[in-house]
């Protein structure tokens, strides 16, 4: 069974631009979560989706948004990029909702903002 | 609020040495607890988990026991290998987390095993 895939793997953008990252969950998984990983702040929860609905959101500004499609694929968008948005963005999928469910992480998208 | 504290790294060990990485948590109620591992250039992989007090999670020689009285979930391995070199994250899923997959992570501990 194919794992979680994220595209692109690497991105370089300049301040003020916007970016869209994509995540394809494991086949059959309906829950997708996003995390930002930085050396200073560690792993921080961005948001999660289940059956096309945002179920939970972390403490990030409104420039960070996301959505989930009917096939469970998810995208996240960051508008008006800032230098501090440089990070590894990780997507995780799970069959169901519920903290005890195992989540499977993708390899991440490395975003560099210049 | 809910939080996870884990020991600072890096932890440098010789092959076959005993490993302990400390993890303590703060939560109201009983969270589920996890250890994830991240190898260079990769995403996170679930190493082991425990969903209730006194549960012991184990996988690939690693073990951790959910200790409610000390709010801890320390990771241990009896004999580490060079291939265990990675960053290890302790995480919790908030109590009553039936409606969310949100995880709260510790800062991560880099383990370097030397031959």
mmCIF file of C-alpha atoms in Angstrom:
data_model
loop_
_atom_site.group_PDB
_atom_site.id
_atom_site.type_symbol
_atom_site.label_atom_id
_atom_site.label_comp_id
_atom_site.label_asym_id
_atom_site.label_seq_id
_atom_site.Cartn_x
_atom_site.Cartn_y
_atom_site.Cartn_z
ATOM 1 C CA UNK A 1 0.000 0.000 0.000
ATOM 2 C CA UNK A 2 1.453 3.382 -0.964
ATOM 3 C CA UNK A 3 2.276 5.754 1.869
ATOM 4 C CA UNK A 4 1.400 9.383 2.328
ATOM 5 C CA UNK A 5 2.758 11.484 -0.505
ATOM 6 C CA UNK A 6 3.471 15.176 -0.420
ATOM 7 C CA UNK A 7 4.235 17.438 -3.330
ATOM 8 C CA UNK A 8 6.386 19.217 -4.003
ATOM 9 C CA UNK A 9 9.207 18.003 -1.794
ATOM 10 C CA UNK A 10 11.083 21.303 -1.976
ATOM 11 C CA UNK A 11 9.970 24.850 -2.654
ATOM 12 C CA UNK A 12 11.722 28.186 -2.731
ATOM 13 C CA UNK A 13 9.611 31.315 -2.610
ATOM 14 C CA UNK A 14 10.152 34.984 -1.881
ATOM 15 C CA UNK A 15 8.450 37.109 0.737
ATOM 16 C CA UNK A 16 4.963 38.212 -0.162
ATOM 17 C CA UNK A 17 4.278 35.303 -2.479
ATOM 18 C CA UNK A 18 1.791 32.577 -1.796
ATOM 19 C CA UNK A 19 2.257 28.828 -1.889
ATOM 20 C CA UNK A 20 0.105 25.704 -2.098
ATOM 21 C CA UNK A 21 1.225 22.361 -0.754
ATOM 22 C CA UNK A 22 -0.440 19.072 -1.533
ATOM 23 C CA UNK A 23 -0.940 15.891 0.457
ATOM 24 C CA UNK A 24 -2.323 12.570 -0.755
ATOM 25 C CA UNK A 25 -3.252 10.294 2.141
ATOM 26 C CA UNK A 26 -3.042 6.542 2.227
ATOM 27 C CA UNK A 27 -5.854 5.010 0.233
ATOM 28 C CA UNK A 28 -8.960 4.717 2.406
ATOM 29 C CA UNK A 29 -7.794 7.212 4.998
ATOM 30 C CA UNK A 30 -10.262 10.026 5.565
ATOM 31 C CA UNK A 31 -8.418 12.132 8.130
ATOM 32 C CA UNK A 32 -5.564 14.455 7.197
ATOM 33 C CA UNK A 33 -3.593 16.643 9.586
ATOM 34 C CA UNK A 34 -0.897 19.224 8.894
ATOM 35 C CA UNK A 35 2.083 20.199 11.034
ATOM 36 C CA UNK A 36 4.803 22.798 10.757
ATOM 37 C CA UNK A 37 8.287 21.779 11.885
ATOM 38 C CA UNK A 38 10.944 24.399 12.606
ATOM 39 C CA UNK A 39 14.165 24.249 14.635
ATOM 40 C CA UNK A 40 12.917 26.950 16.990
ATOM 41 C CA UNK A 41 9.298 25.946 17.565
ATOM 42 C CA UNK A 42 9.480 22.219 16.901
ATOM 43 C CA UNK A 43 6.379 20.450 15.612
ATOM 44 C CA UNK A 44 3.239 22.518 15.742
ATOM 45 C CA UNK A 45 -0.250 21.475 14.738
ATOM 46 C CA UNK A 46 -1.773 23.508 11.923
ATOM 47 C CA UNK A 47 -5.159 21.940 11.202
ATOM 48 C CA UNK A 48 -6.938 18.703 10.502
ATOM 49 C CA UNK A 49 -9.633 17.624 8.111
ATOM 50 C CA UNK A 50 -12.049 14.761 8.123
ATOM 51 C CA UNK A 51 -14.538 14.109 5.345
ATOM 52 C CA UNK A 52 -13.849 17.499 3.768
ATOM 53 C CA UNK A 53 -14.528 19.395 7.002
ATOM 54 C CA UNK A 54 -11.968 21.215 9.102
ATOM 55 C CA UNK A 55 -12.285 19.642 12.551
ATOM 56 C CA UNK A 56 -9.551 21.424 14.443
ATOM 57 C CA UNK A 57 -7.215 24.346 13.949
ATOM 58 C CA UNK A 58 -3.943 25.304 15.599
ATOM 59 C CA UNK A 59 -2.790 28.722 16.652
ATOM 60 C CA UNK A 60 -1.618 30.104 13.323
ATOM 61 C CA UNK A 61 -2.577 33.330 11.557
ATOM 62 C CA UNK A 62 -5.268 33.409 8.933
ATOM 63 C CA UNK A 63 -2.626 33.403 6.193
ATOM 64 C CA UNK A 64 -2.538 29.655 6.714
ATOM 65 C CA UNK A 65 -5.507 27.853 5.249
ATOM 66 C CA UNK A 66 -6.355 24.437 3.952
ATOM 67 C CA UNK A 67 -8.993 22.259 2.430
ATOM 68 C CA UNK A 68 -9.793 18.648 1.776
ATOM 69 C CA UNK A 69 -11.318 17.212 -1.346
ATOM 70 C CA UNK A 70 -13.864 14.438 -1.734
ATOM 71 C CA UNK A 71 -11.066 11.955 -2.483
ATOM 72 C CA UNK A 72 -9.459 12.908 0.874
ATOM 73 C CA UNK A 73 -6.519 14.663 -0.750
ATOM 74 C CA UNK A 74 -5.680 17.859 1.061
ATOM 75 C CA UNK A 75 -4.000 21.123 0.244
ATOM 76 C CA UNK A 76 -2.697 23.847 2.464
ATOM 77 C CA UNK A 77 -2.099 27.400 1.357
ATOM 78 C CA UNK A 78 0.077 30.092 2.846
ATOM 79 C CA UNK A 79 -0.464 33.611 1.563
ATOM 80 C CA UNK A 80 1.802 36.630 1.899
ATOM 81 C CA UNK A 81 4.800 34.538 2.838
ATOM 82 C CA UNK A 82 7.134 35.695 5.588
ATOM 83 C CA UNK A 83 10.701 34.612 6.298
ATOM 84 C CA UNK A 84 9.470 32.841 9.423
ATOM 85 C CA UNK A 85 7.289 30.541 7.338
ATOM 86 C CA UNK A 86 10.401 28.665 6.229
ATOM 87 C CA UNK A 87 9.842 25.182 7.617
ATOM 88 C CA UNK A 88 9.213 21.552 6.912
ATOM 89 C CA UNK A 89 5.480 21.025 6.452
ATOM 90 C CA UNK A 90 4.317 17.545 7.344
ATOM 91 C CA UNK A 91 1.065 15.899 6.485
ATOM 92 C CA UNK A 92 -0.326 12.894 8.346
ATOM 93 C CA UNK A 93 -3.221 10.644 7.470
ATOM 94 C CA UNK A 94 -5.343 8.355 9.573
ATOM 95 C CA UNK A 95 -8.176 5.999 8.869
ATOM 96 C CA UNK A 96 -10.486 7.600 11.405
ATOM 97 C CA UNK A 97 -10.583 10.398 13.917
ATOM 98 C CA UNK A 98 -9.610 9.780 17.497
ATOM 99 C CA UNK A 99 -6.284 10.305 19.225
ATOM 100 C CA UNK A 100 -5.607 6.608 19.630
ATOM 101 C CA UNK A 101 -5.607 6.026 15.888
ATOM 102 C CA UNK A 102 -2.215 5.601 14.293
ATOM 103 C CA UNK A 103 -1.216 8.444 12.046
ATOM 104 C CA UNK A 104 1.068 7.982 9.077
ATOM 105 C CA UNK A 105 3.302 10.866 8.123
ATOM 106 C CA UNK A 106 4.528 11.873 4.711
ATOM 107 C CA UNK A 107 8.129 12.932 4.012
ATOM 108 C CA UNK A 108 7.209 16.600 4.146
ATOM 109 C CA UNK A 109 7.578 19.644 1.936
ATOM 110 C CA UNK A 110 10.605 21.804 2.698
ATOM 111 C CA UNK A 111 9.614 25.458 2.145
ATOM 112 C CA UNK A 112 12.297 28.111 2.024
ATOM 113 C CA UNK A 113 11.227 31.756 1.974
ATOM 114 C CA UNK A 114 13.855 34.234 0.772
ATOM 115 C CA UNK B 1 -3.013 23.108 29.087
ATOM 116 C CA UNK B 2 -1.561 19.995 27.534
ATOM 117 C CA UNK B 3 2.194 19.807 27.000
ATOM 118 C CA UNK B 4 5.107 17.406 26.619
ATOM 119 C CA UNK B 5 8.608 17.858 27.976
ATOM 120 C CA UNK B 6 11.445 15.646 26.841
ATOM 121 C CA UNK B 7 15.124 15.634 27.594
ATOM 122 C CA UNK B 8 17.432 17.847 25.609
ATOM 123 C CA UNK B 9 19.795 16.258 23.188
ATOM 124 C CA UNK B 10 21.928 15.303 21.600
ATOM 125 C CA UNK B 11 22.368 11.950 23.259
ATOM 126 C CA UNK B 12 25.533 10.228 22.095
ATOM 127 C CA UNK B 13 25.989 6.544 22.854
ATOM 128 C CA UNK B 14 28.239 3.728 21.805
ATOM 129 C CA UNK B 15 26.734 0.753 20.033
ATOM 130 C CA UNK B 16 25.133 -1.776 22.433
ATOM 131 C CA UNK B 17 24.738 0.834 25.177
ATOM 132 C CA UNK B 18 21.486 1.240 27.137
ATOM 133 C CA UNK B 19 19.219 4.084 26.061
ATOM 134 C CA UNK B 20 16.796 6.153 28.091
ATOM 135 C CA UNK B 21 15.075 9.257 26.766
ATOM 136 C CA UNK B 22 12.930 10.941 29.381
ATOM 137 C CA UNK B 23 9.466 12.261 28.613
ATOM 138 C CA UNK B 24 6.953 13.808 30.972
ATOM 139 C CA UNK B 25 3.570 15.253 30.165
ATOM 140 C CA UNK B 26 0.985 17.642 31.495
ATOM 141 C CA UNK B 27 -2.650 16.959 30.755
ATOM 142 C CA UNK B 28 -6.002 17.142 32.450
ATOM 143 C CA UNK B 29 -7.210 13.583 32.357
ATOM 144 C CA UNK B 30 -5.636 10.633 30.589
ATOM 145 C CA UNK B 31 -4.112 11.261 27.196
ATOM 146 C CA UNK B 32 -2.821 8.688 24.745
ATOM 147 C CA UNK B 33 0.979 8.729 24.542
ATOM 148 C CA UNK B 34 3.267 8.077 21.614
ATOM 149 C CA UNK B 35 6.886 7.905 20.572
ATOM 150 C CA UNK B 36 7.681 8.861 16.996
ATOM 151 C CA UNK B 37 11.039 8.587 15.248
ATOM 152 C CA UNK B 38 12.331 10.747 12.422
ATOM 153 C CA UNK B 39 15.249 9.562 10.320
ATOM 154 C CA UNK B 40 17.252 12.115 8.324
ATOM 155 C CA UNK B 41 15.302 13.491 5.394
ATOM 156 C CA UNK B 42 12.155 11.577 6.248
ATOM 157 C CA UNK B 43 8.807 12.143 7.919
ATOM 158 C CA UNK B 44 7.827 10.763 11.292
ATOM 159 C CA UNK B 45 7.171 7.101 11.953
ATOM 160 C CA UNK B 46 5.185 5.792 14.884
ATOM 161 C CA UNK B 47 7.521 3.785 17.098
ATOM 162 C CA UNK B 48 5.153 2.783 19.889
ATOM 163 C CA UNK B 49 2.099 3.943 21.783
ATOM 164 C CA UNK B 50 0.141 3.477 25.000
ATOM 165 C CA UNK B 51 -3.444 4.504 25.476
ATOM 166 C CA UNK B 52 -4.006 3.996 29.201
ATOM 167 C CA UNK B 53 -2.147 4.003 32.482
ATOM 168 C CA UNK B 54 0.307 1.127 33.055
ATOM 169 C CA UNK B 55 0.217 0.146 29.390
ATOM 170 C CA UNK B 56 3.599 -0.742 27.956
ATOM 171 C CA UNK B 57 4.236 0.027 24.327
ATOM 172 C CA UNK B 58 7.009 -1.870 22.584
ATOM 173 C CA UNK B 59 8.473 -2.158 19.097
ATOM 174 C CA UNK B 60 11.858 -3.011 17.573
ATOM 175 C CA UNK B 61 13.411 -3.457 21.029
ATOM 176 C CA UNK B 62 12.158 -0.083 22.278
ATOM 177 C CA UNK B 63 9.804 0.103 25.243
ATOM 178 C CA UNK B 64 7.918 2.777 27.154
ATOM 179 C CA UNK B 65 5.477 2.473 30.056
ATOM 180 C CA UNK B 66 2.636 4.904 30.689
ATOM 181 C CA UNK B 67 3.136 6.015 34.303
ATOM 182 C CA UNK B 68 0.191 8.006 35.570
ATOM 183 C CA UNK B 69 1.670 8.635 39.010
ATOM 184 C CA UNK B 70 4.774 10.314 37.580
ATOM 185 C CA UNK B 71 3.097 11.549 34.351
ATOM 186 C CA UNK B 72 5.944 9.989 32.396
ATOM 187 C CA UNK B 73 6.501 7.891 29.293
ATOM 188 C CA UNK B 74 10.253 7.300 29.139
ATOM 189 C CA UNK B 75 11.689 5.535 26.102
ATOM 190 C CA UNK B 76 14.178 2.716 26.709
ATOM 191 C CA UNK B 77 16.197 0.269 24.666
ATOM 192 C CA UNK B 78 18.582 -2.275 26.071
ATOM 193 C CA UNK B 79 21.163 -2.247 23.277
ATOM 194 C CA UNK B 80 21.221 0.499 20.663
ATOM 195 C CA UNK B 81 22.557 0.129 17.132
ATOM 196 C CA UNK B 82 24.023 2.653 14.741
ATOM 197 C CA UNK B 83 20.812 2.364 12.713
ATOM 198 C CA UNK B 84 18.862 3.774 15.693
ATOM 199 C CA UNK B 85 20.465 7.174 15.125
ATOM 200 C CA UNK B 86 17.535 9.547 14.573
ATOM 201 C CA UNK B 87 15.411 12.175 16.280
ATOM 202 C CA UNK B 88 12.857 10.828 18.747
ATOM 203 C CA UNK B 89 9.666 12.696 19.588
ATOM 204 C CA UNK B 90 7.378 12.081 22.514
ATOM 205 C CA UNK B 91 3.780 13.106 21.823
ATOM 206 C CA UNK B 92 0.357 13.065 23.381
ATOM 207 C CA UNK B 93 -3.155 13.076 22.091
ATOM 208 C CA UNK B 94 -5.284 15.241 24.381
ATOM 209 C CA UNK B 95 -7.712 13.532 26.760
ATOM 210 C CA UNK B 96 -11.167 13.099 25.394
ATOM 211 C CA UNK B 97 -9.571 13.125 21.972
ATOM 212 C CA UNK B 98 -12.248 11.130 20.313
ATOM 213 C CA UNK B 99 -12.971 13.920 17.905
ATOM 214 C CA UNK B 100 -9.466 14.890 16.926
ATOM 215 C CA UNK B 101 -6.187 13.452 15.700
ATOM 216 C CA UNK B 102 -4.245 16.445 16.981
ATOM 217 C CA UNK B 103 -0.891 15.542 18.507
ATOM 218 C CA UNK B 104 1.170 17.676 20.867
ATOM 219 C CA UNK B 105 4.867 16.983 20.473
ATOM 220 C CA UNK B 106 7.913 17.422 22.629
ATOM 221 C CA UNK B 107 10.937 19.210 21.217
ATOM 222 C CA UNK B 108 12.612 16.030 20.032
ATOM 223 C CA UNK B 109 15.817 14.339 21.149
ATOM 224 C CA UNK B 110 18.613 13.630 18.712
ATOM 225 C CA UNK B 111 20.223 10.253 19.287
ATOM 226 C CA UNK B 112 23.627 9.576 17.760
ATOM 227 C CA UNK B 113 24.992 6.053 18.094
ATOM 228 C CA UNK B 114 28.666 5.549 17.372
ATOM 229 C CA UNK B 115 30.151 2.220 16.255
#
